């Protein structure tokens, strides 16, 4: 049989001593009770003659054994006395604690109690503890309570018999193998040091690290109690790494409260708990008690299950006390803060979101993570704009690329595959179509009826991130959407484009919730908003028949007034908008068809013609309903034809598009 590491010694001599006391508690004729040979063997460590009949009477003789390991016995007895001193319980309680220890160490003693327990009088084991310690029942009860509060002994809330008391295996190991001198020594084989990270505080510019760092430094210096910090956010955003960086920056060790852990190839359950959450709570409780005066920090990752299990495996009140009285500063991490009741959240001294970094931060991380792989600058920029990208995904992609030994374009392909596959598996890969301008934006080719002063004011507001609201109206293709994207790109701002499909829900009340959620996300992520085709959302309420349709308009109007970043709305049908919406926009831009000089300029660029013939100039000047969108269409059409046919085809396409937009002539007497 393979013995797991850190297994406590069986202590046969002490086990036999307590076994004799257990047998003496039986309230019937001793000779009438048979005893298993296997049990006696495990207690004493001696093999008994199979011919000898064993009863409790004869078993007493076989349990009077010589001490084969007097040094072990002396060490255990001394350690029991030291424990009593360390935890301020009665010094005479050592022998009583020894019985509980041997019940956990020696399987035979535990089985003997179960085997003859039916013959015990009521509270017989409590009397045994009083007899071996010479203490009163009240003193024994108080000592047990103190040790339980300090995590030395563990009592299941559904099992209240003495034989059900457990002691963590790590403490049992220390009791039998070392001479105990301090509380911290009891945790030597139980602590799980956190693996260091190469990251630094500068890598978390998207989090208020200074606040976290300053508070923890003072809390450790002043030895404050009840110091708990909750970090929450999406998976992979760097919460765990941030906790490690904070500990490293403060030069204090960080330990993790894990569910179960592998210990030299064996699955460890130091507390013998019936659930992993119970084990972690017991670990945290004991560590807080034993390491309270030490300069250290504790990390509880994926903590939501601990709170969810309260009142199932342990009481909610015990968790409240832990958050209020813990002596070791603790960082709790969750991806699902909505699963924590408010009564828990209110007890955290600091609650801080750690969301995915902004594009510019991700680009900086990308350059650092993939340094030496020959990645192009354009790739870093494009990769940083990947929706739902996190630092953890960048680290994983770097690991795979470096393991494969690929560089440049091959590395870029591997990186893209790793990130896309991971996000797809999490249902976070966004492969939806995005706005892509067919033509490079040119402000001089935007025909806006308002003065240039208005455009300067709008440009300044976007540059300063002011909460400006701009309505852009005009025929399709005149550059309304392109203008909003251009301003965002010019000032390095993230623009969130919202379509009616992003908002409208088939359920009553669902659209309003979607609108609120989109505005909240944009506010949280410091994004500009573009409400494209806004007429589909803000139709005049006079034209709406259903109450829930008017509620959608009301919700949008309310959110517009509260939004604190630049917001643009584009529509082809300004007259269809609710009258109240017009009053809520600071600027109303009207985009018109291109002027004749603009048409000529854009035509030359599109067909790469430095000069135009007289016929071309006359024909183009007569086209009064062309837009930049028409030239974008022309650019696409020219891809599918030979170069020598471009100018002839261009005139035909533009003429068709212009004529298609001419007002239709009424028929007959209808005027």
XYZ file of C-alpha atoms in Angstrom, residues 3-495:
493
model
C 1.312 5.907 1.940
C 0.488 9.523 1.072
C 3.016 12.166 2.171
C 2.699 13.857 5.573
C 0.792 10.891 7.051
C 0.759 11.038 10.894
C 2.283 8.106 12.819
C -0.246 5.676 14.391
C 1.047 6.064 18.018
C 0.163 2.507 19.124
C 1.077 2.945 22.791
C -1.150 5.984 23.325
C -3.924 4.410 21.227
C -3.875 1.325 23.486
C -3.994 3.558 26.573
C -7.157 5.300 25.351
C -8.653 2.019 24.108
C -8.529 0.610 27.647
C -10.437 3.677 28.872
C -13.038 3.220 26.122
C -13.644 -0.412 27.064
C -14.030 0.535 30.714
C -17.011 2.693 29.742
C -19.120 -0.308 28.688
C -22.074 -0.724 31.064
C -22.647 -4.486 30.586
C -20.644 -7.573 31.497
C -17.245 -7.121 29.841
C -16.953 -10.810 29.025
C -20.152 -10.742 26.963
C -18.789 -8.363 24.327
C -16.627 -9.718 21.518
C -13.898 -7.576 19.956
C -12.539 -7.790 16.394
C -8.906 -8.971 16.058
C -8.367 -6.520 13.190
C -9.391 -3.624 15.439
C -7.004 -4.677 18.198
C -4.220 -5.152 15.679
C -4.661 -1.609 14.347
C -4.708 -0.210 17.877
C -1.687 -2.033 19.282
C 0.256 -2.824 16.134
C 0.530 -6.463 17.318
C -0.778 -9.567 15.539
C -2.904 -11.703 17.896
C -3.075 -15.508 18.010
C -6.090 -16.653 15.984
C -6.833 -19.397 18.538
C -7.434 -16.964 21.369
C -11.061 -15.968 21.932
C -11.313 -12.226 22.236
C -13.844 -10.441 24.414
C -13.590 -7.034 25.977
C -12.275 -8.701 29.136
C -9.407 -10.487 27.394
C -8.838 -7.513 25.079
C -7.848 -5.381 28.048
C -4.897 -7.717 28.657
C -3.727 -7.484 25.028
C -3.969 -3.693 25.144
C -1.442 -3.482 27.987
C 1.585 -3.200 25.718
C 5.118 -1.957 26.143
C 5.969 1.380 24.566
C 8.010 0.549 21.479
C 8.484 4.245 20.618
C 8.913 6.182 23.876
C 10.377 9.178 22.034
C 7.248 9.430 19.868
C 5.006 9.165 22.928
C 6.923 11.855 24.786
C 6.901 14.152 21.746
C 3.134 13.818 21.257
C 2.398 14.415 24.957
C 4.671 17.463 24.991
C 3.066 18.825 21.817
C -0.403 18.385 23.300
C 0.625 20.430 26.305
C 2.168 23.080 24.026
C -1.040 23.344 22.021
C -2.995 23.995 25.210
C -0.579 26.783 26.110
C -0.580 28.337 22.614
C -4.371 28.527 22.506
C -4.904 29.529 26.151
C -6.866 26.468 27.238
C -6.462 24.633 30.555
C -3.002 22.951 30.687
C -4.608 19.730 32.007
C -6.702 19.458 28.849
C -3.747 17.881 26.996
C -4.718 14.219 27.692
C -8.337 14.922 26.633
C -7.099 16.502 23.414
C -4.862 13.460 23.012
C -7.927 11.200 22.883
C -9.394 13.279 20.007
C -6.019 13.266 18.248
C -5.648 9.483 18.548
C -9.221 9.024 17.310
C -8.094 10.768 14.108
C -4.666 9.138 13.899
C -5.318 5.524 14.839
C -7.983 3.829 12.744
C -8.338 0.977 15.198
C -9.275 3.293 18.121
C -11.887 5.013 15.971
C -13.350 1.647 14.955
C -13.400 0.446 18.562
C -15.499 3.458 19.619
C -17.961 2.746 16.806
C -17.974 -0.996 17.621
C -18.750 -0.737 21.337
C -20.525 2.610 21.256
C -23.910 0.945 21.545
C -22.999 -0.206 25.061
C -22.082 3.264 26.310
C -24.142 5.172 28.789
C -25.262 8.678 27.797
C -22.343 11.131 27.490
C -19.847 8.405 28.308
C -17.126 9.876 26.087
C -17.570 13.289 27.708
C -16.931 11.601 31.042
C -13.822 9.979 29.582
C -12.404 13.397 28.662
C -13.101 14.624 32.193
C -11.450 11.563 33.725
C -8.230 11.689 31.710
C -7.869 15.478 32.144
C -9.180 15.901 35.686
C -11.311 18.855 34.471
C -14.986 19.570 34.947
C -17.479 19.138 32.131
C -17.721 22.932 31.757
C -13.951 23.315 31.485
C -13.779 20.555 28.870
C -16.603 22.164 26.885
C -14.892 25.566 27.011
C -11.575 24.124 25.865
C -13.228 22.356 22.936
C -14.969 25.608 21.951
C -11.700 27.556 21.976
C -9.923 24.977 19.827
C -12.845 24.867 17.423
C -12.825 28.662 17.015
C -9.133 28.497 16.180
C -9.572 25.762 13.599
C -7.609 23.107 15.516
C -10.645 20.844 15.759
C -13.512 20.755 13.274
C -17.117 19.970 14.099
C -19.720 19.299 11.416
C -22.879 21.291 12.119
C -24.963 18.147 11.538
C -22.770 15.816 13.629
C -22.232 16.713 17.278
C -20.777 13.522 18.765
C -17.219 13.540 20.087
C -16.224 10.738 17.761
C -17.249 12.940 14.813
C -14.735 15.653 15.686
C -11.977 15.853 13.095
C -8.520 17.430 13.157
C -6.749 18.546 9.954
C -4.251 15.937 8.755
C -1.512 18.572 8.495
C -1.813 19.306 12.247
C -1.811 15.604 13.072
C 1.364 15.163 11.057
C 3.130 17.974 12.901
C 1.943 16.614 16.250
C 3.596 13.246 15.655
C 6.704 14.247 13.702
C 7.950 17.587 15.070
C 8.313 19.433 18.330
C 5.772 22.272 18.182
C 6.966 25.728 19.171
C 4.546 28.124 17.418
C 1.084 28.313 15.895
C 2.521 28.994 12.455
C 4.319 25.642 12.578
C 0.943 23.888 12.457
C 0.350 25.296 8.950
C 3.769 24.563 7.521
C 2.526 21.593 5.504
C -0.815 23.171 4.670
C 0.087 26.545 3.188
C -0.224 26.857 -0.596
C 2.150 29.622 -1.732
C 0.901 31.466 -4.784
C 3.038 31.130 -7.911
C 4.690 34.444 -8.747
C 3.842 36.375 -11.911
C 6.312 38.309 -14.091
C 3.806 41.191 -14.370
C 4.265 44.512 -12.589
C 1.945 47.211 -11.289
C 2.503 49.211 -14.506
C 0.780 46.405 -16.429
C -2.489 47.213 -14.655
C -2.935 50.837 -15.693
C -6.630 50.090 -16.286
C -7.161 49.438 -12.544
C -6.794 51.801 -9.571
C -3.700 49.974 -8.295
C -2.593 52.922 -6.149
C -5.749 52.707 -4.027
C -5.410 48.944 -3.535
C -1.702 49.136 -2.837
C -1.966 52.019 -0.390
C -4.846 50.509 1.571
C -3.214 47.076 1.888
C 0.102 48.592 2.948
C -1.529 50.517 5.790
C -3.747 47.597 6.789
C -0.734 45.284 7.110
C 1.320 47.922 8.905
C -1.459 48.645 11.422
C -2.459 44.942 11.712
C -6.078 45.807 10.998
C -8.763 43.120 11.134
C -11.638 42.579 8.740
C -9.556 43.607 5.707
C -11.234 42.015 2.683
C -11.033 43.146 -0.945
C -13.368 41.839 -3.655
C -12.086 41.897 -7.247
C -14.704 41.036 -9.843
C -14.940 41.041 -13.620
C -14.946 38.845 -16.677
C -12.767 35.740 -16.841
C -9.169 36.328 -17.905
C -9.133 40.056 -17.177
C -6.141 39.709 -14.834
C -7.738 39.606 -11.373
C -5.582 36.777 -10.009
C -2.426 38.226 -11.518
C -3.291 41.600 -9.977
C -3.546 40.015 -6.505
C -0.099 38.459 -6.991
C 1.362 41.752 -8.187
C -0.053 43.578 -5.146
C 1.513 41.069 -2.754
C 4.854 41.233 -4.560
C 4.849 45.032 -4.544
C 4.260 44.980 -0.768
C 6.952 42.301 -0.213
C 4.555 39.991 1.640
C 3.899 36.305 0.877
C 0.598 35.412 -0.759
C -1.116 32.088 -0.010
C -4.064 30.569 -1.842
C -7.107 28.954 -0.250
C -7.642 26.157 -2.734
C -10.454 23.614 -2.860
C -8.301 20.502 -2.924
C -4.723 20.186 -4.039
C -2.317 17.598 -5.330
C 0.342 16.812 -2.739
C 3.198 14.786 -4.267
C 0.776 12.989 -6.557
C -1.985 12.482 -3.972
C -5.276 14.334 -3.845
C -5.230 16.176 -0.541
C -8.191 16.732 1.773
C -6.531 17.954 4.954
C -9.779 18.613 6.756
C -11.690 15.488 5.815
C -14.518 17.797 4.751
C -17.579 16.467 2.985
C -17.551 19.324 0.447
C -14.759 21.298 -1.172
C -16.347 24.583 -0.075
C -16.394 23.413 3.539
C -12.718 22.515 3.268
C -11.824 25.958 1.963
C -13.829 27.734 4.668
C -12.112 25.608 7.323
C -8.723 26.340 5.772
C -9.419 30.094 5.735
C -10.703 30.053 9.306
C -7.705 28.170 10.636
C -5.207 30.288 8.724
C -6.826 33.493 9.993
C -6.509 32.220 13.551
C -3.001 30.836 13.383
C -1.371 33.474 11.170
C -3.179 36.584 12.385
C -0.051 38.466 13.505
C 2.015 37.539 10.453
C 2.736 39.886 7.532
C 1.038 37.945 4.752
C -1.981 37.943 2.448
C -4.527 35.306 1.463
C -6.073 34.787 -1.988
C -9.500 33.173 -2.395
C -10.089 32.635 -6.120
C -13.492 31.745 -7.610
C -15.073 32.589 -4.280
C -18.701 32.689 -5.419
C -19.297 29.013 -4.539
C -18.243 29.661 -0.925
C -21.021 32.180 -0.482
C -23.516 30.119 -2.453
C -22.929 27.092 -0.143
C -23.635 29.076 3.026
C -26.551 27.652 5.015
C -26.079 24.338 3.185
C -22.686 23.171 4.480
C -22.053 25.921 7.034
C -23.924 28.894 8.447
C -24.189 32.283 6.772
C -23.436 33.910 10.120
C -20.043 32.186 10.238
C -19.169 33.700 6.849
C -20.281 37.127 8.066
C -18.031 36.781 11.124
C -15.127 35.685 8.954
C -15.452 38.795 6.776
C -15.710 41.053 9.813
C -13.009 39.541 12.042
C -10.352 37.995 9.780
C -6.846 38.911 10.884
C -5.071 38.184 7.574
C -5.832 40.631 4.710
C -7.681 38.620 2.079
C -8.348 39.205 -1.616
C -11.484 37.470 -2.912
C -11.944 36.980 -6.654
C -15.068 36.178 -8.662
C -16.256 36.251 -12.264
C -19.878 36.259 -11.091
C -20.411 39.067 -8.597
C -24.165 38.886 -9.232
C -24.199 35.562 -7.355
C -23.114 37.243 -4.107
C -25.824 38.513 -1.808
C -25.649 42.178 -0.839
C -25.114 41.213 2.802
C -21.753 39.753 1.774
C -20.722 42.556 -0.591
C -21.369 45.200 2.080
C -18.813 43.531 4.345
C -15.919 43.960 1.903
C -13.803 46.997 2.663
C -12.994 47.530 -1.030
C -14.959 46.262 -4.036
C -13.290 46.889 -7.378
C -14.135 45.823 -10.948
C -11.313 44.448 -13.065
C -12.652 44.440 -16.595
C -10.784 43.771 -19.817
C -8.361 46.623 -20.619
C -9.067 49.239 -23.277
C -7.746 48.755 -26.818
C -4.671 50.924 -26.302
C -3.709 48.995 -23.157
C -4.272 45.659 -24.915
C -2.075 46.831 -27.771
C 0.696 47.661 -25.305
C 0.278 44.230 -23.665
C 0.329 42.566 -27.081
C 3.623 44.214 -27.968
C 5.162 43.149 -24.665
C 3.741 39.608 -24.748
C 4.824 38.857 -28.341
C 8.162 40.659 -28.220
C 10.771 38.841 -30.306
C 8.226 36.998 -32.484
C 8.476 39.430 -35.388
C 4.858 40.561 -35.138
C 3.937 43.539 -37.321
C 2.691 46.795 -35.829
C -0.515 46.552 -37.852
C -1.211 43.115 -36.365
C -0.860 44.428 -32.799
C -3.310 47.236 -33.538
C -5.825 44.965 -35.222
C -5.550 42.264 -32.559
C -6.129 44.756 -29.733
C -9.552 45.575 -31.189
C -10.728 41.960 -30.920
C -13.944 41.931 -28.852
C -13.664 40.105 -25.494
C -9.867 39.886 -25.716
C -8.208 39.499 -22.297
C -4.624 39.452 -20.980
C -4.959 35.732 -20.221
C -5.685 34.974 -23.888
C -2.661 36.993 -24.983
C -0.477 35.024 -22.561
C -1.852 31.687 -23.807
C -1.313 32.633 -27.446
C 2.254 33.728 -26.693
C 2.959 30.444 -24.914
C 1.731 28.345 -27.852
C 3.591 30.404 -30.468
C 6.859 30.281 -28.520
C 6.474 26.566 -27.840
C 6.065 25.930 -31.570
C 9.049 28.173 -32.315
C 7.235 30.128 -35.045
C 7.780 33.766 -35.975
C 6.380 36.539 -38.142
C 3.391 35.532 -40.291
C 3.331 31.979 -38.937
C 3.276 33.299 -35.370
C 0.485 35.719 -36.277
C -1.571 32.848 -37.658
C -1.044 30.764 -34.507
C -1.934 33.693 -32.268
C -5.147 34.353 -34.184
C -6.130 30.676 -34.063
C -5.514 30.353 -30.314
C -7.538 33.460 -29.485
C -10.392 32.734 -31.897
C -10.737 29.110 -30.776
C -10.733 30.038 -27.088
C -13.332 32.774 -27.535
C -15.472 30.512 -29.739
C -15.457 27.786 -27.084
C -16.646 30.393 -24.544
C -19.291 31.646 -27.000
C -17.550 35.025 -26.983
C -16.141 35.124 -30.514
C -17.708 38.041 -32.323
C -17.787 37.304 -36.047
C -20.542 39.792 -36.816
C -20.078 42.183 -39.725
C -18.534 45.537 -38.862
C -18.589 48.926 -40.464
C -15.888 49.212 -43.097
C -15.571 52.336 -45.198
C -15.045 51.591 -48.901
C -13.445 55.013 -49.407
C -10.975 56.876 -47.224
C -12.851 59.570 -45.324
C -12.311 63.129 -46.522
C -14.017 65.925 -44.600
C -13.828 68.199 -47.646
C -16.114 65.809 -49.512
C -18.808 65.951 -46.843
C -21.515 68.407 -47.909
C -23.001 69.677 -44.649
C -25.483 72.555 -44.712
C -24.277 73.948 -41.369
C -21.227 76.201 -41.088
C -17.690 74.945 -40.491
C -17.856 76.514 -37.029
C -20.361 73.860 -35.972
C -18.014 71.082 -37.095
C -15.169 72.654 -35.113
C -17.327 72.709 -31.987
C -18.291 69.058 -32.439
C -14.668 68.103 -33.062
C -13.585 69.900 -29.875
C -16.304 68.189 -27.825
C -15.209 64.732 -29.003
C -11.562 65.597 -28.346
C -12.398 66.535 -24.739
C -14.820 63.610 -24.276
C -17.664 66.030 -23.522
C -21.243 64.675 -23.391
C -22.257 66.187 -26.713
C -25.327 64.876 -28.569
C -25.342 65.178 -32.371
C -28.129 64.218 -34.765
C -26.964 63.670 -38.354
C -29.663 63.468 -40.998
C -29.682 63.295 -44.755
C -30.144 60.976 -47.719
C -28.517 57.524 -47.677
C -24.796 57.469 -48.477
C -24.054 61.110 -47.642
C -21.497 60.171 -44.955
C -23.476 60.281 -41.709
C -22.093 57.040 -40.266
C -18.646 57.684 -41.736
C -18.436 61.068 -39.958
C -19.033 59.510 -36.524
C -16.430 56.781 -37.168
C -13.932 59.348 -38.461
C -14.233 61.540 -35.357
C -13.828 58.530 -33.066
C -10.758 57.290 -34.948
C -9.234 60.772 -35.142
C -9.368 61.173 -31.363
C -8.580 57.525 -30.574
C -11.967 56.933 -28.995
C -13.861 53.647 -29.054
C -17.178 53.942 -30.900
